[in-house]
Amino acid sequence: MGRNETKEKLRRPLTLATLIAGLILTAGLVGLTWWPVVNSVESGLSSEYPEIQPAILPFPVHLVRARALEAIEARSDWELIEAGAEVVSYRARGPGLTPDAQVTARLEGREGTTVVWVRSENLEGAGDFGQNARNISAFLNALDSALEFAEPQTTRAP
């Protein structure tokens, strides 16, 4: 086998591998253009995620706040930032290369019920690949679980 034949046999797989890598890279870049570049998502206000709406809970604000704090403290990837009377905020560590986010829940009392507005915003980087929407869903699910055995109340706390 001559030198030119050996080079030719090595060149074909290398060319094929380069072509496949280029196609994968191109497909990835095209896919990124389809994903909305979002750095902040807020329940009820983000057109990219119309399914994410504020939660209306049949509990008074003080109970929802207490259970929200319990839910945050139960997660090792969430770090409490603020615990006001009607605002609870924490840092959510993003999985893998996803940026960390600040998640803020605003609790609005309405006649014995509480409306929970949630906002998740990247702390760095551009685009979240849907992580902010997942942060909001995770918080609302954790809050629902924390309130699972609470008795609904129709009167305000003293």
Coordinates of C-alpha atoms in Angstrom, one line a residue:
M1 CA 0.0 0.0 0.0
G2 CA 1.4 3.3 -1.1
R3 CA 1.7 6.5 0.9
N4 CA -1.0 8.2 -1.2
E5 CA -3.5 5.4 -0.6
T6 CA -2.9 5.6 3.1
K7 CA -3.5 9.3 3.1
E8 CA -6.7 8.9 1.1
K9 CA -8.0 6.2 3.5
L10 CA -7.4 8.6 6.5
R11 CA -8.8 11.6 4.7
R12 CA -12.3 10.1 4.0
P13 CA -13.3 9.4 7.7
L14 CA -11.8 12.8 8.7
T15 CA -13.9 14.6 6.1
L16 CA -17.0 12.7 7.1
A17 CA -16.4 13.5 10.8
T18 CA -15.9 17.1 10.0
L19 CA -19.1 17.2 7.9
I20 CA -21.1 15.6 10.7
A21 CA -19.7 18.0 13.3
G22 CA -20.6 20.9 11.1
L23 CA -24.1 19.7 10.7
I24 CA -24.6 19.2 14.4
L25 CA -23.2 22.7 15.1
T26 CA -25.5 24.2 12.5
A27 CA -28.5 22.4 13.8
G28 CA -27.7 23.6 17.3
L29 CA -27.4 27.2 16.2
V30 CA -30.6 27.0 14.2
G31 CA -32.3 25.6 17.3
L32 CA -31.1 28.4 19.4
T33 CA -32.7 30.9 17.1
W34 CA -36.1 29.2 17.7
W35 CA -35.9 29.4 21.5
P36 CA -37.0 32.8 22.8
V37 CA -34.1 34.8 24.4
V38 CA -35.6 35.6 27.7
N39 CA -33.8 36.8 30.9
S40 CA -36.9 37.3 33.0
V41 CA -40.3 35.6 33.3
E42 CA -43.2 36.8 35.4
S43 CA -46.4 35.0 36.1
G44 CA -49.3 36.5 34.1
L45 CA -47.0 39.0 32.3
S46 CA -44.7 36.9 30.0
S47 CA -46.1 36.4 26.5
E48 CA -43.5 33.7 25.9
Y49 CA -45.1 31.6 28.7
P50 CA -48.9 32.3 28.7
E51 CA -49.5 29.2 30.8
I52 CA -47.6 30.6 33.7
Q53 CA -50.2 32.5 35.7
P54 CA -50.3 33.9 39.3
A55 CA -51.6 31.3 41.9
I56 CA -54.8 32.2 43.8
L57 CA -54.7 30.4 47.1
P58 CA -57.5 30.1 49.7
F59 CA -55.2 31.0 52.5
P60 CA -54.3 34.3 54.2
V61 CA -51.0 36.0 53.4
H62 CA -49.3 35.2 56.7
L63 CA -49.8 31.4 56.2
V64 CA -48.7 31.5 52.5
R65 CA -45.6 33.5 53.5
A66 CA -44.7 31.0 56.3
R67 CA -45.1 28.0 54.0
A68 CA -43.2 29.7 51.2
L69 CA -40.2 30.2 53.6
E70 CA -40.5 26.5 54.6
A71 CA -40.4 25.5 51.0
I72 CA -37.4 27.6 50.2
E73 CA -35.5 26.4 53.3
A74 CA -36.2 22.7 52.3
R75 CA -34.3 23.0 49.0
S76 CA -30.5 23.0 49.1
D77 CA -30.3 24.8 45.7
W78 CA -32.4 27.7 46.9
E79 CA -30.9 30.5 49.1
L80 CA -33.2 33.0 50.9
I81 CA -32.4 36.6 50.0
E82 CA -35.4 38.5 51.5
A83 CA -38.3 37.6 53.7
G84 CA -40.6 40.7 53.9
A85 CA -44.2 40.7 55.0
E86 CA -45.5 40.5 51.4
V87 CA -42.4 39.7 49.4
V88 CA -40.2 36.5 49.5
S89 CA -37.1 36.3 47.4
Y90 CA -34.4 33.7 46.9
R91 CA -31.5 32.7 44.7
A92 CA -32.0 29.6 42.6
R93 CA -28.8 27.9 41.5
G94 CA -29.2 26.9 37.9
P95 CA -28.4 23.4 36.8
G96 CA -25.3 22.8 34.8
L97 CA -24.4 25.8 32.7
T98 CA -27.8 27.5 33.3
P99 CA -27.3 30.9 35.0
D100 CA -28.5 31.4 38.6
A101 CA -31.7 33.4 39.0
Q102 CA -33.4 35.5 41.6
V103 CA -36.9 34.3 42.2
T104 CA -39.3 36.8 43.9
A105 CA -42.8 36.0 45.0
R106 CA -45.1 38.9 45.7
L107 CA -48.0 38.0 48.0
E108 CA -51.2 40.0 47.6
G109 CA -54.0 39.4 50.1
R110 CA -57.5 39.6 48.8
E111 CA -60.4 38.9 51.3
G112 CA -58.9 35.8 52.9
T113 CA -57.2 34.6 49.8
T114 CA -53.6 35.2 48.5
V115 CA -52.6 35.9 45.0
V116 CA -49.0 34.8 44.4
W117 CA -47.2 36.7 41.6
V118 CA -43.8 35.1 40.9
R119 CA -40.9 36.6 38.9
S120 CA -37.6 34.7 38.0
E121 CA -34.8 36.7 36.5
N122 CA -31.3 35.7 35.4
L123 CA -28.5 37.1 37.6
E124 CA -26.0 36.9 34.7
G125 CA -25.9 35.9 31.1
A126 CA -28.2 36.2 28.2
G127 CA -31.1 33.8 27.7
D128 CA -32.3 31.1 30.1
F129 CA -33.3 28.2 27.8
G130 CA -36.6 28.0 29.8
Q131 CA -35.0 27.9 33.2
N132 CA -36.9 30.9 34.6
A133 CA -40.2 29.4 33.7
R134 CA -39.1 26.1 35.3
N135 CA -38.0 28.1 38.4
I136 CA -41.5 29.6 38.7
S137 CA -43.2 26.2 38.3
A138 CA -40.9 24.6 40.8
F139 CA -41.6 27.3 43.4
L140 CA -45.4 27.1 42.9
N141 CA -45.3 23.3 43.1
A142 CA -43.2 23.5 46.3
L143 CA -45.6 26.0 47.8
D144 CA -48.6 23.8 46.9
S145 CA -46.9 20.9 48.6
A146 CA -46.2 23.0 51.7
L147 CA -49.9 24.0 51.8
E148 CA -51.3 20.6 51.1
F149 CA -52.5 19.9 54.6
A150 CA -53.3 23.4 55.6
E151 CA -57.0 24.3 56.2
P152 CA -58.4 26.9 53.8
Q153 CA -59.5 30.0 55.7
T154 CA -61.9 32.6 54.7
T155 CA -61.2 35.1 57.5
R156 CA -58.2 37.3 57.9
A157 CA -55.6 36.7 60.6
P158 CA -55.8 39.0 63.6

